[in-house]
PDB file of C-alpha atoms and ligand atoms in Angstrom:
ATOM      1  CA  MET K   1     -36.377  16.278  18.716  1.00 87.00           C
ATOM      2  CA  ARG K   2     -38.179  13.316  17.708  1.00 94.00           C
ATOM      3  CA  CYS K   3     -37.249  10.305  15.826  1.00 95.00           C
ATOM      4  CA  ARG K   4     -39.024   9.632  12.539  1.00 90.00           C
ATOM      5  CA  CYS K   5     -40.841   6.920  14.521  1.00 93.00           C
ATOM      6  CA  GLY K   6     -42.092   9.290  16.875  1.00 94.00           C
ATOM      7  CA  LYS K   7     -39.844   8.433  19.885  1.00 95.00           C
ATOM      8  CA  LYS K   8     -37.340  10.886  21.802  1.00 96.00           C
ATOM      9  CA  ALA K   9     -34.238  11.244  19.672  1.00 96.00           C
ATOM     10  CA  VAL K  10     -30.771  10.329  20.969  1.00 95.00           C
ATOM     11  CA  PHE K  11     -28.839  11.224  17.899  1.00 96.00           C
ATOM     12  CA  HIS K  12     -29.165  14.136  15.078  1.00 94.00           C
ATOM     13  CA  SER K  13     -27.059  14.496  12.113  1.00 92.00           C
ATOM     14  CA  LYS K  14     -26.797  17.294   9.772  1.00 88.00           C
ATOM     15  CA  VAL K  15     -24.405  15.327   7.604  1.00 89.00           C
ATOM     16  CA  TYR K  16     -26.967  12.426   7.081  1.00 92.00           C
ATOM     17  CA  ARG K  17     -29.909  14.466   7.693  1.00 93.00           C
ATOM     18  CA  VAL K  18     -31.149  12.008  10.395  1.00 95.00           C
ATOM     19  CA  THR K  19     -32.776  12.358  13.782  1.00 97.00           C
ATOM     20  CA  LEU K  20     -33.111   9.143  15.368  1.00 97.00           C
ATOM     21  CA  CYS K  21     -34.166   7.359  18.756  1.00 97.00           C
ATOM     22  CA  ASP K  22     -32.366   4.576  20.716  1.00 96.00           C
ATOM     23  CA  GLU K  23     -34.217   1.797  18.776  1.00 96.00           C
ATOM     24  CA  CYS K  24     -33.655   3.123  15.399  1.00 97.00           C
ATOM     25  CA  TYR K  25     -29.931   4.250  15.751  1.00 98.00           C
ATOM     26  CA  PRO K  26     -28.369   0.991  16.063  1.00 98.00           C
ATOM     27  CA  LYS K  27     -30.027   0.036  12.923  1.00 98.00           C
ATOM     28  CA  PHE K  28     -28.670   3.107  10.886  1.00 98.00           C
ATOM     29  CA  TYR K  29     -25.224   2.615  12.525  1.00 98.00           C
ATOM     30  CA  LEU K  30     -25.128  -1.203  11.112  1.00 98.00           C
ATOM     31  CA  GLU K  31     -26.166   0.115   7.777  1.00 98.00           C
ATOM     32  CA  ILE K  32     -23.664   2.831   7.339  1.00 98.00           C
ATOM     33  CA  VAL K  33     -20.846   0.415   8.529  1.00 98.00           C
ATOM     34  CA  LYS K  34     -22.141  -2.276   6.048  1.00 98.00           C
ATOM     35  CA  ARG K  35     -22.256   0.296   3.333  1.00 98.00           C
ATOM     36  CA  SER K  36     -18.309   1.370   4.025  1.00 97.00           C
ATOM     37  CA  ILE K  37     -17.227  -2.194   3.900  1.00 98.00           C
ATOM     38  CA  LYS K  38     -19.022  -3.184   0.835  1.00 98.00           C
ATOM     39  CA  ARG K  39     -18.031   0.157  -1.058  1.00 97.00           C
ATOM     40  CA  TYR K  40     -14.203  -0.086  -0.182  1.00 97.00           C
ATOM     41  CA  ASN K  41     -14.070  -4.037  -0.201  1.00 97.00           C
ATOM     42  CA  ILE K  42     -12.855  -4.052   3.692  1.00 98.00           C
ATOM     43  CA  LEU K  43     -13.712  -7.194   4.647  1.00 98.00           C
ATOM     44  CA  LYS K  44     -15.085 -10.543   3.434  1.00 98.00           C
ATOM     45  CA  LYS K  45     -17.742 -13.080   4.918  1.00 97.00           C
ATOM     46  CA  SER K  46     -15.234 -15.921   4.359  1.00 98.00           C
ATOM     47  CA  GLU K  47     -12.443 -14.499   6.208  1.00 98.00           C
ATOM     48  CA  LYS K  48     -11.385 -15.065   9.940  1.00 98.00           C
ATOM     49  CA  ILE K  49     -11.270 -11.785  11.339  1.00 98.00           C
ATOM     50  CA  LEU K  50      -8.969 -10.820  14.460  1.00 98.00           C
ATOM     51  CA  THR K  51     -10.888  -7.909  15.931  1.00 98.00           C
ATOM     52  CA  CYS K  52      -8.687  -5.728  18.198  1.00 98.00           C
ATOM     53  CA  VAL K  53     -10.312  -4.386  21.402  1.00 98.00           C
ATOM     54  CA  SER K  54      -8.763  -1.872  23.826  1.00 98.00           C
ATOM     55  CA  GLY K  55     -11.626  -1.569  26.100  1.00 97.00           C
ATOM     56  CA  GLY K  56     -12.664   1.761  24.642  1.00 98.00           C
ATOM     57  CA  LYS K  57     -15.755   2.972  22.768  1.00 98.00           C
ATOM     58  CA  ASP K  58     -14.717   2.678  19.259  1.00 98.00           C
ATOM     59  CA  SER K  59     -13.255  -0.785  19.213  1.00 98.00           C
ATOM     60  CA  CYS K  60     -16.590  -1.896  21.312  1.00 98.00           C
ATOM     61  CA  ALA K  61     -18.641  -0.381  18.452  1.00 98.00           C
ATOM     62  CA  MET K  62     -16.512  -2.103  15.994  1.00 98.00           C
ATOM     63  CA  ALA K  63     -16.990  -5.449  17.673  1.00 98.00           C
ATOM     64  CA  TYR K  64     -20.872  -4.969  17.937  1.00 98.00           C
ATOM     65  CA  ALA K  65     -21.005  -4.182  14.429  1.00 98.00           C
ATOM     66  CA  LEU K  66     -19.128  -6.888  12.996  1.00 98.00           C
ATOM     67  CA  LYS K  67     -20.741  -9.433  15.114  1.00 98.00           C
ATOM     68  CA  GLU K  68     -24.243  -8.190  14.169  1.00 98.00           C
ATOM     69  CA  LEU K  69     -23.318  -8.091  10.156  1.00 98.00           C
ATOM     70  CA  ASN K  70     -22.233 -11.799  10.691  1.00 98.00           C
ATOM     71  CA  TYR K  71     -18.644 -11.571  10.125  1.00 98.00           C
ATOM     72  CA  ASP K  72     -16.261 -14.513  11.600  1.00 98.00           C
ATOM     73  CA  ILE K  73     -14.748 -12.752  14.386  1.00 98.00           C
ATOM     74  CA  GLU K  74     -12.672 -13.229  17.563  1.00 98.00           C
ATOM     75  CA  LEU K  75     -11.627 -10.429  20.057  1.00 98.00           C
ATOM     76  CA  PHE K  76      -8.074  -9.682  20.653  1.00 98.00           C
ATOM     77  CA  HIS K  77      -6.711  -7.722  23.581  1.00 98.00           C
ATOM     78  CA  ILE K  78      -3.084  -6.602  24.758  1.00 98.00           C
ATOM     79  CA  ASP K  79      -2.546  -6.069  28.180  1.00 97.00           C
ATOM     80  CA  LEU K  80       0.235  -3.300  28.130  1.00 96.00           C
ATOM     81  CA  GLY K  81       0.919  -3.199  31.910  1.00 94.00           C
ATOM     82  CA  ILE K  82      -0.246   0.328  32.512  1.00 95.00           C
ATOM     83  CA  GLY K  83      -1.625   0.100  36.278  1.00 94.00           C
ATOM     84  CA  GLU K  84      -5.191   0.748  36.658  1.00 96.00           C
ATOM     85  CA  TYR K  85      -5.919   1.869  33.114  1.00 96.00           C
ATOM     86  CA  SER K  86      -4.728  -1.817  31.737  1.00 97.00           C
ATOM     87  CA  ARG K  87      -6.704  -3.407  34.623  1.00 97.00           C
ATOM     88  CA  GLU K  88      -9.929  -1.612  33.773  1.00 98.00           C
ATOM     89  CA  SER K  89      -9.372  -1.931  30.042  1.00 98.00           C
ATOM     90  CA  PHE K  90      -9.223  -5.829  30.480  1.00 98.00           C
ATOM     91  CA  ARG K  91     -12.344  -5.808  32.711  1.00 98.00           C
ATOM     92  CA  SER K  92     -14.277  -3.949  30.011  1.00 98.00           C
ATOM     93  CA  VAL K  93     -13.156  -6.408  27.032  1.00 98.00           C
ATOM     94  CA  GLU K  94     -13.632  -9.366  29.194  1.00 98.00           C
ATOM     95  CA  GLU K  95     -17.256  -8.199  29.703  1.00 98.00           C
ATOM     96  CA  LEU K  96     -17.834  -7.304  26.237  1.00 98.00           C
ATOM     97  CA  SER K  97     -16.768 -10.946  25.281  1.00 98.00           C
ATOM     98  CA  GLU K  98     -19.602 -12.316  27.493  1.00 98.00           C
ATOM     99  CA  VAL K  99     -22.110  -9.885  26.242  1.00 98.00           C
ATOM    100  CA  LEU K 100     -21.421 -10.628  22.708  1.00 98.00           C
ATOM    101  CA  ASP K 101     -20.655 -14.210  23.264  1.00 98.00           C
ATOM    102  CA  LEU K 102     -17.266 -13.843  21.440  1.00 98.00           C
ATOM    103  CA  ASN K 103     -14.027 -15.550  22.076  1.00 98.00           C
ATOM    104  CA  LEU K 104     -11.366 -13.280  23.700  1.00 98.00           C
ATOM    105  CA  ASN K 105      -7.743 -13.723  22.939  1.00 98.00           C
ATOM    106  CA  VAL K 106      -5.216 -11.790  25.514  1.00 98.00           C
ATOM    107  CA  LEU K 107      -1.455 -11.272  25.225  1.00 98.00           C
ATOM    108  CA  LYS K 108       0.308  -9.721  28.148  1.00 97.00           C
ATOM    109  CA  LEU K 109       3.207  -7.400  27.060  1.00 96.00           C
ATOM    110  CA  LYS K 110       4.917  -8.497  30.309  1.00 95.00           C
ATOM    111  CA  ASP K 111       5.251 -12.112  28.853  1.00 95.00           C
ATOM    112  CA  TYR K 112       7.568 -10.541  26.336  1.00 94.00           C
ATOM    113  CA  GLY K 113       9.957  -8.921  28.789  1.00 92.00           C
ATOM    114  CA  PHE K 114       8.792  -5.452  29.364  1.00 91.00           C
ATOM    115  CA  THR K 115       5.791  -3.478  29.980  1.00 91.00           C
ATOM    116  CA  ILE K 116       4.845   0.191  28.726  1.00 93.00           C
ATOM    117  CA  GLU K 117       5.841   1.340  32.399  1.00 92.00           C
ATOM    118  CA  ASP K 118       9.254   0.429  31.628  1.00 91.00           C
ATOM    119  CA  VAL K 119       9.738   2.730  28.655  1.00 91.00           C
ATOM    120  CA  GLU K 120      11.099   6.325  29.206  1.00 89.00           C
ATOM    121  CA  ARG K 121       8.256   8.689  29.480  1.00 85.00           C
ATOM    122  CA  ARG K 122       8.943  10.619  26.100  1.00 85.00           C
ATOM    123  CA  LYS K 123       9.059   7.286  24.245  1.00 90.00           C
ATOM    124  CA  VAL K 124       5.976   5.610  25.578  1.00 94.00           C
ATOM    125  CA  CYS K 125       3.299   6.062  22.785  1.00 94.00           C
ATOM    126  CA  SER K 126       5.793   5.171  20.089  1.00 94.00           C
ATOM    127  CA  ALA K 127       7.026   2.076  22.028  1.00 95.00           C
ATOM    128  CA  CYS K 128       3.280   1.192  22.576  1.00 96.00           C
ATOM    129  CA  GLY K 129       2.405   1.499  19.026  1.00 96.00           C
ATOM    130  CA  ILE K 130       5.454  -0.721  18.030  1.00 96.00           C
ATOM    131  CA  ALA K 131       4.542  -3.591  20.517  1.00 97.00           C
ATOM    132  CA  LYS K 132       0.626  -3.510  19.485  1.00 98.00           C
ATOM    133  CA  ARG K 133       1.393  -3.665  15.764  1.00 97.00           C
ATOM    134  CA  TYR K 134       4.059  -6.433  16.360  1.00 98.00           C
ATOM    135  CA  LEU K 135       1.984  -8.458  18.740  1.00 98.00           C
ATOM    136  CA  MET K 136      -1.313  -8.460  16.647  1.00 98.00           C
ATOM    137  CA  ASN K 137       0.490  -9.123  13.523  1.00 98.00           C
ATOM    138  CA  LEU K 138       2.219 -12.344  15.117  1.00 98.00           C
ATOM    139  CA  PHE K 139      -0.722 -13.643  16.941  1.00 98.00           C
ATOM    140  CA  ALA K 140      -2.941 -13.339  13.740  1.00 98.00           C
ATOM    141  CA  ARG K 141      -0.496 -15.107  11.593  1.00 98.00           C
ATOM    142  CA  GLU K 142       0.503 -17.843  14.184  1.00 98.00           C
ATOM    143  CA  ASN K 143      -3.412 -18.540  14.675  1.00 98.00           C
ATOM    144  CA  GLY K 144      -4.558 -18.689  11.197  1.00 98.00           C
ATOM    145  CA  PHE K 145      -6.442 -15.428  10.922  1.00 98.00           C
ATOM    146  CA  ASP K 146      -6.877 -13.721   7.549  1.00 98.00           C
ATOM    147  CA  VAL K 147      -7.218 -10.245   8.401  1.00 98.00           C
ATOM    148  CA  ILE K 148      -6.943  -7.879  11.670  1.00 98.00           C
ATOM    149  CA  ALA K 149      -9.381  -5.094  12.044  1.00 98.00           C
ATOM    150  CA  THR K 150      -8.799  -2.170  14.126  1.00 98.00           C
ATOM    151  CA  ALA K 151     -10.960   0.567  15.073  1.00 98.00           C
ATOM    152  CA  HIS K 152      -9.568   3.793  13.676  1.00 97.00           C
ATOM    153  CA  THR K 153     -12.170   6.469  13.132  1.00 97.00           C
ATOM    154  CA  SER K 154     -12.388   9.428  10.574  1.00 95.00           C
ATOM    155  CA  GLU K 155     -10.625  11.817  13.228  1.00 94.00           C
ATOM    156  CA  ASP K 156      -7.699   9.403  13.834  1.00 95.00           C
ATOM    157  CA  ILE K 157      -6.935   9.224   9.912  1.00 95.00           C
ATOM    158  CA  VAL K 158      -7.477  12.868   9.560  1.00 95.00           C
ATOM    159  CA  ASN K 159      -5.147  13.491  12.587  1.00 94.00           C
ATOM    160  CA  PHE K 160      -2.531  10.941  11.179  1.00 93.00           C
ATOM    161  CA  PHE K 161      -2.716  12.492   7.694  1.00 94.00           C
ATOM    162  CA  ILE K 162      -2.058  15.976   9.115  1.00 93.00           C
ATOM    163  CA  LYS K 163       0.866  14.964  11.100  1.00 91.00           C
ATOM    164  CA  ASN K 164       2.485  12.967   8.731  1.00 90.00           C
ATOM    165  CA  MET K 165       2.184  15.720   5.874  1.00 90.00           C
ATOM    166  CA  LEU K 166       3.576  18.137   8.443  1.00 91.00           C
ATOM    167  CA  SER K 167       6.665  16.037   9.103  1.00 90.00           C
ATOM    168  CA  GLY K 168       7.255  15.259   5.292  1.00 88.00           C
ATOM    169  CA  ASN K 169       6.487  11.631   5.998  1.00 86.00           C
ATOM    170  CA  ILE K 170       4.587  11.238   2.466  1.00 82.00           C
ATOM    171  CA  GLU K 171       5.137   7.528   2.100  1.00 81.00           C
ATOM    172  CA  TYR K 172       3.092   6.990   5.392  1.00 85.00           C
ATOM    173  CA  ILE K 173       0.056   8.384   3.578  1.00 89.00           C
ATOM    174  CA  SER K 174      -0.232   5.005   1.449  1.00 90.00           C
ATOM    175  CA  LYS K 175      -1.003   3.285   4.646  1.00 91.00           C
ATOM    176  CA  LEU K 176      -4.282   5.166   5.285  1.00 94.00           C
ATOM    177  CA  ARG K 177      -6.158   3.128   2.979  1.00 95.00           C
ATOM    178  CA  PRO K 178      -9.082   1.268   4.500  1.00 97.00           C
ATOM    179  CA  ARG K 179      -7.665  -1.965   3.699  1.00 97.00           C
ATOM    180  CA  ILE K 180      -4.020  -3.220   3.100  1.00 96.00           C
ATOM    181  CA  GLU K 181      -3.626  -6.686   1.956  1.00 95.00           C
ATOM    182  CA  SER K 182      -1.173  -9.228   3.324  1.00 95.00           C
ATOM    183  CA  PHE K 183       2.099 -10.061   1.847  1.00 93.00           C
ATOM    184  CA  ASP K 184       5.150 -12.173   3.292  1.00 93.00           C
ATOM    185  CA  ARG K 185       4.670 -12.302   6.997  1.00 95.00           C
ATOM    186  CA  PHE K 186       2.383  -9.293   7.267  1.00 96.00           C
ATOM    187  CA  VAL K 187      -1.432 -10.335   7.901  1.00 98.00           C
ATOM    188  CA  ALA K 188      -3.956  -7.809   5.959  1.00 98.00           C
ATOM    189  CA  LYS K 189      -5.103  -5.057   7.846  1.00 98.00           C
ATOM    190  CA  ALA K 190      -8.936  -3.653   7.735  1.00 98.00           C
ATOM    191  CA  LYS K 191     -10.219  -0.346   9.242  1.00 98.00           C
ATOM    192  CA  PRO K 192     -14.186  -0.915   8.888  1.00 98.00           C
ATOM    193  CA  LEU K 193     -14.817   2.033  10.918  1.00 98.00           C
ATOM    194  CA  PHE K 194     -12.657   4.884   8.850  1.00 97.00           C
ATOM    195  CA  GLU K 195     -15.730   6.867   7.941  1.00 97.00           C
ATOM    196  CA  ARG K 196     -17.164   6.736  11.397  1.00 97.00           C
ATOM    197  CA  THR K 197     -16.900   9.618  14.015  1.00 95.00           C
ATOM    198  CA  GLU K 198     -16.061   9.019  17.900  1.00 95.00           C
ATOM    199  CA  LYS K 199     -19.560  10.609  18.326  1.00 95.00           C
ATOM    200  CA  GLU K 200     -21.378   8.056  16.303  1.00 97.00           C
ATOM    201  CA  ASN K 201     -19.373   5.258  18.107  1.00 98.00           C
ATOM    202  CA  ALA K 202     -19.930   6.628  21.330  1.00 98.00           C
ATOM    203  CA  THR K 203     -23.771   6.987  20.806  1.00 98.00           C
ATOM    204  CA  LEU K 204     -23.881   3.423  19.775  1.00 98.00           C
ATOM    205  CA  VAL K 205     -22.229   1.849  22.738  1.00 98.00           C
ATOM    206  CA  LEU K 206     -24.270   4.085  25.074  1.00 98.00           C
ATOM    207  CA  THR K 207     -27.622   3.475  23.478  1.00 97.00           C
ATOM    208  CA  LEU K 208     -26.991  -0.409  23.877  1.00 98.00           C
ATOM    209  CA  ASN K 209     -25.539  -0.210  27.142  1.00 98.00           C
ATOM    210  CA  LEU K 210     -22.347  -1.930  25.831  1.00 98.00           C
ATOM    211  CA  PRO K 211     -19.348  -2.436  28.391  1.00 98.00           C
ATOM    212  CA  PHE K 212     -16.423   0.047  27.636  1.00 98.00           C
ATOM    213  CA  THR K 213     -13.769   2.046  29.884  1.00 96.00           C
ATOM    214  CA  GLN K 214     -14.009   5.714  30.170  1.00 92.00           C
ATOM    215  CA  ILE K 215     -10.634   5.678  32.036  1.00 94.00           C
ATOM    216  CA  GLU K 216      -8.213   7.410  29.607  1.00 93.00           C
ATOM    217  CA  CYS K 217      -4.656   6.069  29.543  1.00 95.00           C
ATOM    218  CA  PRO K 218      -2.132   8.212  31.799  1.00 94.00           C
ATOM    219  CA  HIS K 219       0.157   8.670  28.830  1.00 94.00           C
ATOM    220  CA  ALA K 220      -2.383  10.063  26.455  1.00 91.00           C
ATOM    221  CA  PRO K 221      -0.897  13.171  25.121  1.00 85.00           C
ATOM    222  CA  GLN K 222      -2.917  16.391  24.751  1.00 84.00           C
ATOM    223  CA  ASP K 223      -3.840  16.212  21.089  1.00 85.00           C
ATOM    224  CA  VAL K 224      -3.982  19.750  19.750  1.00 89.00           C
ATOM    225  CA  TRP K 225      -4.769  18.486  16.072  1.00 88.00           C
ATOM    226  CA  LYS K 226      -7.814  16.672  17.227  1.00 87.00           C
ATOM    227  CA  GLU K 227      -9.195  19.562  18.960  1.00 91.00           C
ATOM    228  CA  ILE K 228      -8.578  21.638  15.798  1.00 92.00           C
ATOM    229  CA  ILE K 229     -10.454  18.810  13.739  1.00 92.00           C
ATOM    230  CA  TYR K 230     -13.330  19.160  16.005  1.00 90.00           C
ATOM    231  CA  ASP K 231     -13.201  22.937  15.760  1.00 93.00           C
ATOM    232  CA  VAL K 232     -13.494  22.751  11.865  1.00 93.00           C
ATOM    233  CA  GLU K 233     -16.175  20.291  11.979  1.00 91.00           C
ATOM    234  CA  LEU K 234     -18.237  22.742  13.916  1.00 91.00           C
ATOM    235  CA  LYS K 235     -18.122  25.420  11.487  1.00 92.00           C
ATOM    236  CA  ARG K 236     -18.322  22.897   8.408  1.00 90.00           C
ATOM    237  CA  ARG K 237     -20.501  19.957   9.173  1.00 90.00           C
ATOM    238  CA  GLY K 238     -19.095  16.856   7.296  1.00 90.00           C
ATOM    239  CA  PHE K 239     -15.504  17.993   7.229  1.00 93.00           C
ATOM    240  CA  LYS K 240     -14.122  14.975   8.717  1.00 92.00           C
ATOM    241  CA  GLN K 241     -16.055  12.517   6.459  1.00 90.00           C
ATOM    242  CA  ASN K 242     -15.266  14.216   3.419  1.00 93.00           C
ATOM    243  CA  PHE K 243     -11.574  14.871   4.213  1.00 95.00           C
ATOM    244  CA  VAL K 244     -11.311  11.079   5.203  1.00 96.00           C
ATOM    245  CA  ARG K 245     -12.882   9.955   1.581  1.00 95.00           C
ATOM    246  CA  ALA K 246     -10.099  12.352  -0.082  1.00 96.00           C
ATOM    247  CA  ILE K 247      -7.283  11.103   2.112  1.00 96.00           C
ATOM    248  CA  VAL K 248      -8.402   7.520   1.223  1.00 94.00           C
ATOM    249  CA  LYS K 249      -8.583   8.294  -2.682  1.00 94.00           C
ATOM    250  CA  LEU K 250      -4.892   9.800  -2.369  1.00 93.00           C
ATOM    251  CA  ALA K 251      -3.764   6.767  -0.544  1.00 92.00           C
ATOM    252  CA  GLU K 252      -5.133   4.258  -2.796  1.00 89.00           C
ATOM    253  CA  ASN K 253      -3.516   6.031  -5.617  1.00 89.00           C
ATOM    254  CA  LEU K 254      -0.063   6.117  -3.864  1.00 86.00           C
ATOM    255  CA  LYS K 255       2.127   2.952  -4.230  1.00 80.00           C
ATOM    256  CA  LEU K 256       2.626   0.927  -1.180  1.00 79.00           C
ATOM    257  CA  ASP K 257       6.305   0.351  -1.166  1.00 75.00           C
ATOM    258  CA  TRP K 258       7.291  -2.355   1.148  1.00 74.00           C
ATOM    259  CA  LYS K 259      11.141  -3.234   1.472  1.00 75.00           C
ATOM    260  CA  VAL K 260      10.987  -6.681   2.660  1.00 82.00           C
ATOM    261  CA  LYS K 261      13.717  -7.659   5.037  1.00 91.00           C
ATOM    262  CA  HIS K 262      13.620  -9.624   8.068  1.00 95.00           C
ATOM    263  CA  CYS K 263      14.663  -9.111  11.422  1.00 97.00           C
ATOM    264  CA  LYS K 264      17.817 -10.907  12.553  1.00 97.00           C
ATOM    265  CA  ILE K 265      16.485 -11.865  15.821  1.00 96.00           C
ATOM    266  CA  CYS K 266      12.681 -12.873  15.373  1.00 96.00           C
ATOM    267  CA  GLY K 267      12.749 -13.063  11.767  1.00 96.00           C
ATOM    268  CA  GLU K 268       9.548 -10.725  11.551  1.00 96.00           C
ATOM    269  CA  ILE K 269       9.230  -8.100   8.798  1.00 93.00           C
ATOM    270  CA  SER K 270      11.479  -5.032   9.546  1.00 93.00           C
ATOM    271  CA  ASN K 271      13.009  -2.135   7.531  1.00 88.00           C
ATOM    272  CA  THR K 272      16.236  -2.696   9.540  1.00 92.00           C
ATOM    273  CA  ASP K 273      18.619  -5.471  10.432  1.00 94.00           C
ATOM    274  CA  ILE K 274      16.866  -5.648  14.073  1.00 96.00           C
ATOM    275  CA  CYS K 275      13.160  -4.848  14.225  1.00 96.00           C
ATOM    276  CA  SER K 276      11.690  -2.138  16.386  1.00 96.00           C
ATOM    277  CA  PHE K 277      10.062  -4.606  18.715  1.00 96.00           C
ATOM    278  CA  CYS K 278      13.548  -6.394  19.374  1.00 96.00           C
ATOM    279  CA  LYS K 279      15.224  -3.195  20.021  1.00 95.00           C
ATOM    280  CA  LEU K 280      12.666  -2.355  22.390  1.00 95.00           C
ATOM    281  CA  ARG K 281      13.131  -5.863  24.132  1.00 94.00           C
ATOM    282  CA  SER K 282      16.940  -5.506  24.101  1.00 92.00           C
ATOM    283  CA  THR K 283      16.586  -1.893  25.607  1.00 92.00           C
ATOM    284  CA  TYR K 284      13.972  -2.481  28.373  1.00 87.00           C
ATOM    285  CA  GLY K 285      13.351  -6.162  28.658  1.00 75.00           C
ATOM    286  CA  VAL K 286      14.547  -9.770  28.367  1.00 67.00           C
ATOM    287  CA  LEU K 287      17.044  -9.454  25.767  1.00 62.00           C
ATOM    288  CA  SER K 288      18.957  -6.759  27.545  1.00 54.00           C
ATOM    289  CA  ASN K 289      18.928  -9.192  30.584  1.00 51.00           C
ATOM    290  CA  GLN K 290      20.390 -11.925  28.544  1.00 50.00           C
ATOM    291  CA  SER K 291      23.017  -9.820  27.048  1.00 43.00           C
TER     292      SER K 291
HETATM  293 FE1  SF4 F 301      -0.362   3.395  24.308  1.00 61.14          FE
HETATM  294 FE2  SF4 F 301      -1.387   5.050  26.180  1.00 61.14          FE
HETATM  295 FE3  SF4 F 301       0.355   6.075  24.234  1.00 61.14          FE
HETATM  296 FE4  SF4 F 301      -2.130   4.848  23.522  1.00 61.14          FE
HETATM  297  S1  SF4 F 301      -1.868   6.677  25.016  1.00 61.14           S
HETATM  298  S2  SF4 F 301      -0.333   4.780  22.663  1.00 61.14           S
HETATM  299  S3  SF4 F 301      -2.251   3.291  25.164  1.00 61.14           S
HETATM  300  S4  SF4 F 301       0.858   4.486  25.869  1.00 61.14           S
HETATM  301 ZN1   ZN F 302      12.623  -8.704  15.762  1.00 61.14          ZN
END
């Protein structure tokens, strides 16, 4: 297949009805990210944006796009202490910060008294999510960032939606909007890639030869729902992107109901007297050693 410019194609999409080469694809990618950001008011040029990078392809694509679109960004990475996976992820984000000439901020979970490897196996991903959300919010607020950008893709949003619907967790759906504004001690959150697919992100980073890790986290669960979403996409092209737009419409019509309480230990926002992060610290880390 040939690109419209005549060169050999690297990307073909029936959804966008385009066939593009390695030179035309990055321009197309930037254009569709720019369109999403504008249409859904996801980010502003005046904002200082903390861009979360894990070392994987999606956050690598996000960092590249935001930099190229002239947003004011710095990178942020959390070392979770998951053996070779964390070491390799750190190497990738360090290289990415050099290639893109962006400041890289790093927090080590072990400095807060525990690592993901200390957590019981069946609770690992839940603990990891709690730690990441807590630390990125804390770091962003304490360092004057206006908004935190994460690289959730259309597959992630559809996946979250299905899982939360099935477990009756309807309130969670309201959080699946592309941007949640700041309040109290909560810094605004943005998902500039919510309409993008993993394939689009992978094509970008491979085409531009950007550094990212292909090592998967050893705790990554087998995700049956993601496989089902891919199967449906094969039968019905555009399913993910159409579905994600419908989810966002629904989310924006639901009220975001924050019950603002503050943790009695750290003072951060919490639904309960002690926040989930302090509970983790008291179970696996320093707070337990102090008691
Ligand atoms: Fe954390 Fe690994 Fe689970 Fe992802 S798969 S949430 S990085 S422990
Ligand atoms: Zn707390």
